[in-house]
PDB file of C-alpha atoms in Angstrom:
ATOM      1  CA  MET A   1      44.698  15.379 -31.053  1.00  0.00           C
ATOM      2  CA  LYS A   2      43.707  12.093 -28.744  1.00  0.00           C
ATOM      3  CA  ALA A   3      44.636  13.473 -25.525  1.00  0.00           C
ATOM      4  CA  CYS A   4      42.026  16.045 -25.930  1.00  0.00           C
ATOM      5  CA  ILE A   5      39.305  14.089 -27.051  1.00  0.00           C
ATOM      6  CA  ILE A   6      39.583  12.239 -24.008  1.00  0.00           C
ATOM      7  CA  LEU A   7      39.573  15.276 -22.096  1.00  0.00           C
ATOM      8  CA  MET A   8      36.552  16.831 -24.037  1.00  0.00           C
ATOM      9  CA  LEU A   9      34.469  12.366 -23.271  1.00  0.00           C
ATOM     10  CA  ALA A  10      36.116  13.128 -20.051  1.00  0.00           C
ATOM     11  CA  LEU A  11      34.785  16.325 -19.246  1.00  0.00           C
ATOM     12  CA  MET A  12      31.138  15.627 -21.421  1.00  0.00           C
ATOM     13  CA  THR A  13      30.942  12.277 -18.991  1.00  0.00           C
ATOM     14  CA  PHE A  14      31.497  13.802 -15.669  1.00  0.00           C
ATOM     15  CA  GLY A  15      29.288  17.264 -16.265  1.00  0.00           C
ATOM     16  CA  ALA A  16      26.460  15.140 -17.269  1.00  0.00           C
ATOM     17  CA  ALA A  17      27.001  13.746 -14.528  1.00  0.00           C
ATOM     18  CA  ASN A  18      26.587  17.069 -11.814  1.00  0.00           C
ATOM     19  CA  LEU A  19      23.592  17.935 -13.940  1.00  0.00           C
ATOM     20  CA  ASN A  20      21.465  14.509 -12.102  1.00  0.00           C
ATOM     21  CA  ALA A  21      23.114  15.265  -9.432  1.00  0.00           C
ATOM     22  CA  GLN A  22      20.524  15.452  -6.377  1.00  0.00           C
ATOM     23  CA  THR A  23      21.077  18.515  -4.626  1.00  0.00           C
ATOM     24  CA  ALA A  24      20.140  19.527  -1.051  1.00  0.00           C
ATOM     25  CA  GLU A  25      17.894  21.906  -2.019  1.00  0.00           C
ATOM     26  CA  ASN A  26      15.843  19.234  -4.346  1.00  0.00           C
ATOM     27  CA  ILE A  27      16.093  16.243  -1.653  1.00  0.00           C
ATOM     28  CA  GLN A  28      14.373  19.075   1.143  1.00  0.00           C
ATOM     29  CA  LYS A  29      11.902  19.990  -2.098  1.00  0.00           C
ATOM     30  CA  THR A  30      11.009  15.911  -2.007  1.00  0.00           C
ATOM     31  CA  GLU A  31      10.885  15.201   1.282  1.00  0.00           C
ATOM     32  CA  GLN A  32       8.798  18.108   1.944  1.00  0.00           C
ATOM     33  CA  SER A  33       6.359  17.194  -0.775  1.00  0.00           C
ATOM     34  CA  ILE A  34       4.084  14.268   2.109  1.00  0.00           C
ATOM     35  CA  ARG A  35       0.708  16.069   2.238  1.00  0.00           C
ATOM     36  CA  LYS A  36       0.049  16.578   5.120  1.00  0.00           C
ATOM     37  CA  ASN A  37      -3.153  14.261   4.946  1.00  0.00           C
ATOM     38  CA  GLY A  38      -1.354  11.449   2.933  1.00  0.00           C
ATOM     39  CA  LYS A  39      -2.058   7.431   4.390  1.00  0.00           C
ATOM     40  CA  TYR A  40       1.061   5.880   4.554  1.00  0.00           C
ATOM     41  CA  ALA A  41       1.713   2.141   5.167  1.00  0.00           C
ATOM     42  CA  LEU A  42       5.116   0.135   5.550  1.00  0.00           C
ATOM     43  CA  LEU A  43       5.861  -3.866   5.754  1.00  0.00           C
ATOM     44  CA  VAL A  44       8.153  -4.719   8.088  1.00  0.00           C
ATOM     45  CA  MET A  45      10.591  -7.576   8.850  1.00  0.00           C
ATOM     46  CA  LYS A  46      13.180  -7.141  10.916  1.00  0.00           C
ATOM     47  CA  ALA A  47      13.666  -5.111  14.332  1.00  0.00           C
ATOM     48  CA  GLN A  48      15.658  -2.019  13.122  1.00  0.00           C
ATOM     49  CA  HIS A  49      13.287  -1.501  10.068  1.00  0.00           C
ATOM     50  CA  LEU A  50      10.885  -1.208  12.631  1.00  0.00           C
ATOM     51  CA  LYS A  51      12.015   1.134  14.408  1.00  0.00           C
ATOM     52  CA  ALA A  52      12.719   3.159  11.484  1.00  0.00           C
ATOM     53  CA  ALA A  53       9.579   2.690  10.691  1.00  0.00           C
ATOM     54  CA  ILE A  54       8.284   4.387  14.069  1.00  0.00           C
ATOM     55  CA  GLN A  55      11.061   7.081  14.124  1.00  0.00           C
ATOM     56  CA  THR A  56       9.455   8.094  10.706  1.00  0.00           C
ATOM     57  CA  GLY A  57       5.914   7.933  11.749  1.00  0.00           C
ATOM     58  CA  ILE A  58       6.320  10.205  14.219  1.00  0.00           C
ATOM     59  CA  GLU A  59       8.185  12.286  12.683  1.00  0.00           C
ATOM     60  CA  LEU A  60       5.255  12.510  10.201  1.00  0.00           C
ATOM     61  CA  LYS A  61       2.535  12.753  13.205  1.00  0.00           C
ATOM     62  CA  ALA A  62       4.565  15.697  14.576  1.00  0.00           C
ATOM     63  CA  LYS A  63       4.236  17.926  11.312  1.00  0.00           C
ATOM     64  CA  SER A  64       0.505  16.823  10.689  1.00  0.00           C
ATOM     65  CA  ASN A  65      -1.778  15.120  12.657  1.00  0.00           C
ATOM     66  CA  LYS A  66      -3.961  14.151  10.162  1.00  0.00           C
ATOM     67  CA  ILE A  67      -1.455  12.027   8.547  1.00  0.00           C
ATOM     68  CA  ASP A  68      -2.483   8.185   8.976  1.00  0.00           C
ATOM     69  CA  PHE A  69       0.398   6.012   9.059  1.00  0.00           C
ATOM     70  CA  GLN A  70       0.550   2.315   9.641  1.00  0.00           C
ATOM     71  CA  ILE A  71       3.515  -0.081   9.954  1.00  0.00           C
ATOM     72  CA  LEU A  72       2.613  -3.873   9.355  1.00  0.00           C
ATOM     73  CA  THR A  73       5.005  -6.193  11.622  1.00  0.00           C
ATOM     74  CA  CYS A  74       5.353  -9.880   9.271  1.00  0.00           C
ATOM     75  CA  GLY A  75       7.871 -12.505   9.334  1.00  0.00           C
ATOM     76  CA  GLU A  76       9.952 -13.082  12.514  1.00  0.00           C
ATOM     77  CA  LEU A  77       9.895  -9.917  13.684  1.00  0.00           C
ATOM     78  CA  VAL A  78       6.948 -10.547  15.123  1.00  0.00           C
ATOM     79  CA  LYS A  79       8.117 -13.407  17.176  1.00  0.00           C
ATOM     80  CA  GLU A  80      10.433 -11.473  18.345  1.00  0.00           C
ATOM     81  CA  ILE A  81       7.524  -8.830  19.227  1.00  0.00           C
ATOM     82  CA  SER A  82       6.061 -11.401  21.746  1.00  0.00           C
ATOM     83  CA  LEU A  83       9.724 -11.934  23.537  1.00  0.00           C
ATOM     84  CA  ASP A  84      11.928  -8.162  23.529  1.00  0.00           C
ATOM     85  CA  GLY A  85       9.834  -6.079  26.243  1.00  0.00           C
ATOM     86  CA  GLU A  86      11.858  -3.335  24.521  1.00  0.00           C
ATOM     87  CA  LEU A  87      10.237  -3.468  21.629  1.00  0.00           C
ATOM     88  CA  GLN A  88       6.849  -4.143  22.955  1.00  0.00           C
ATOM     89  CA  ASN A  89       7.804  -0.484  24.866  1.00  0.00           C
ATOM     90  CA  LEU A  90       8.573   1.369  21.580  1.00  0.00           C
ATOM     91  CA  ILE A  91       5.061  -0.218  19.746  1.00  0.00           C
ATOM     92  CA  LYS A  92       2.800   0.724  22.799  1.00  0.00           C
ATOM     93  CA  SER A  93       4.356   4.351  23.146  1.00  0.00           C
ATOM     94  CA  ALA A  94       4.438   4.884  19.219  1.00  0.00           C
ATOM     95  CA  VAL A  95       0.823   4.034  19.185  1.00  0.00           C
ATOM     96  CA  ASN A  96      -0.329   5.321  22.638  1.00  0.00           C
ATOM     97  CA  GLN A  97       2.133   8.766  22.453  1.00  0.00           C
ATOM     98  CA  HIS A  98       1.646   9.776  18.868  1.00  0.00           C
ATOM     99  CA  GLY A  99      -1.036   7.647  17.182  1.00  0.00           C
ATOM    100  CA  LEU A 100       0.463   5.104  15.131  1.00  0.00           C
ATOM    101  CA  LYS A 101      -1.533   2.426  13.940  1.00  0.00           C
ATOM    102  CA  ILE A 102       0.980  -1.177  14.206  1.00  0.00           C
ATOM    103  CA  LEU A 103      -0.454  -4.304  13.092  1.00  0.00           C
ATOM    104  CA  VAL A 104       1.065  -8.092  12.657  1.00  0.00           C
ATOM    105  CA  CYS A 105       0.249 -10.651  10.974  1.00  0.00           C
ATOM    106  CA  GLY A 106      -1.668 -13.618  10.805  1.00  0.00           C
ATOM    107  CA  LEU A 107       0.148 -16.152   8.517  1.00  0.00           C
ATOM    108  CA  SER A 108       3.374 -14.999  10.583  1.00  0.00           C
ATOM    109  CA  ILE A 109       2.133 -15.544  14.745  1.00  0.00           C
ATOM    110  CA  LYS A 110       0.925 -18.815  13.317  1.00  0.00           C
ATOM    111  CA  GLN A 111       3.872 -20.072  11.158  1.00  0.00           C
ATOM    112  CA  PHE A 112       5.974 -19.047  13.587  1.00  0.00           C
ATOM    113  CA  LYS A 113       4.007 -20.627  16.478  1.00  0.00           C
ATOM    114  CA  VAL A 114       3.699 -17.021  18.924  1.00  0.00           C
ATOM    115  CA  ASP A 115       1.429 -16.804  21.187  1.00  0.00           C
ATOM    116  CA  LYS A 116      -1.028 -13.660  20.514  1.00  0.00           C
ATOM    117  CA  ILE A 117      -0.849 -13.158  24.577  1.00  0.00           C
ATOM    118  CA  LEU A 118       2.184 -11.784  24.884  1.00  0.00           C
ATOM    119  CA  LEU A 119       2.177  -9.317  22.572  1.00  0.00           C
ATOM    120  CA  PRO A 120       0.956  -6.027  22.815  1.00  0.00           C
ATOM    121  CA  LYS A 121      -2.350  -5.258  23.224  1.00  0.00           C
ATOM    122  CA  GLU A 122      -2.201  -2.111  20.621  1.00  0.00           C
ATOM    123  CA  THR A 123      -0.366  -4.447  18.348  1.00  0.00           C
ATOM    124  CA  PRO A 124      -4.205  -5.942  16.383  1.00  0.00           C
ATOM    125  CA  ALA A 125      -3.663  -8.964  14.653  1.00  0.00           C
ATOM    126  CA  THR A 126      -4.416  -9.038  10.749  1.00  0.00           C
ATOM    127  CA  GLU A 127      -5.412 -12.688   9.165  1.00  0.00           C
ATOM    128  CA  ASN A 128      -3.222 -12.026   6.172  1.00  0.00           C
ATOM    129  CA  GLY A 129      -0.856  -8.993   6.030  1.00  0.00           C
ATOM    130  CA  LEU A 130      -0.148  -9.152   2.464  1.00  0.00           C
ATOM    131  CA  LEU A 131      -3.822  -9.098   1.588  1.00  0.00           C
ATOM    132  CA  TYR A 132      -3.555  -6.370   3.801  1.00  0.00           C
ATOM    133  CA  MET A 133      -1.171  -4.133   2.490  1.00  0.00           C
ATOM    134  CA  LEU A 134      -3.277  -5.121  -0.749  1.00  0.00           C
ATOM    135  CA  GLY A 135      -6.129  -3.623   0.537  1.00  0.00           C
ATOM    136  CA  LEU A 136      -3.985  -0.574   1.270  1.00  0.00           C
ATOM    137  CA  GLN A 137      -3.007   0.446  -1.633  1.00  0.00           C
ATOM    138  CA  GLU A 138      -6.678  -0.305  -3.251  1.00  0.00           C
ATOM    139  CA  GLN A 139      -7.315   3.018  -0.572  1.00  0.00           C
ATOM    140  CA  GLY A 140      -4.929   4.574  -2.203  1.00  0.00           C
ATOM    141  CA  TYR A 141      -2.023   4.157   0.740  1.00  0.00           C
ATOM    142  CA  LYS A 142       1.599   4.659  -0.555  1.00  0.00           C
ATOM    143  CA  THR A 143       3.243   1.674   0.354  1.00  0.00           C
ATOM    144  CA  VAL A 144       6.833   0.709   1.162  1.00  0.00           C
ATOM    145  CA  ILE A 145       8.469  -3.087   2.182  1.00  0.00           C
ATOM    146  CA  LEU A 146      11.530  -3.062   4.223  1.00  0.00           C
TER     147      LEU A 146
END
């Protein structure tokens, strides 16, 4: 009797978990819910996140050129961009060839004493990256911080 109750509870628990599991179909449906004229922005603070953000932006822009996709770089990443030619080339390509908008945070420029001349000309600076992101949210952008 005790074993039967334990078995029933286990089946109910595992059965309930399977009802909530994401199926490949549900995942694909969610990924395809991106609007063709959507407004999206990512705030990134690490090189690997910048690379992933650029890849995501390229994929979205390939689906619809009407998508507005912005990337705001903050923190030590701004200094890293000023010193890393590979990151600079990646940014230049993303902006010039794929139409992404990539900005740098002015607060980060000041905090990490970055020489603006070392940053790609394709990356305009906003005075305060956090205010910029809040402004994008007010304008209806979907935003993610990485």
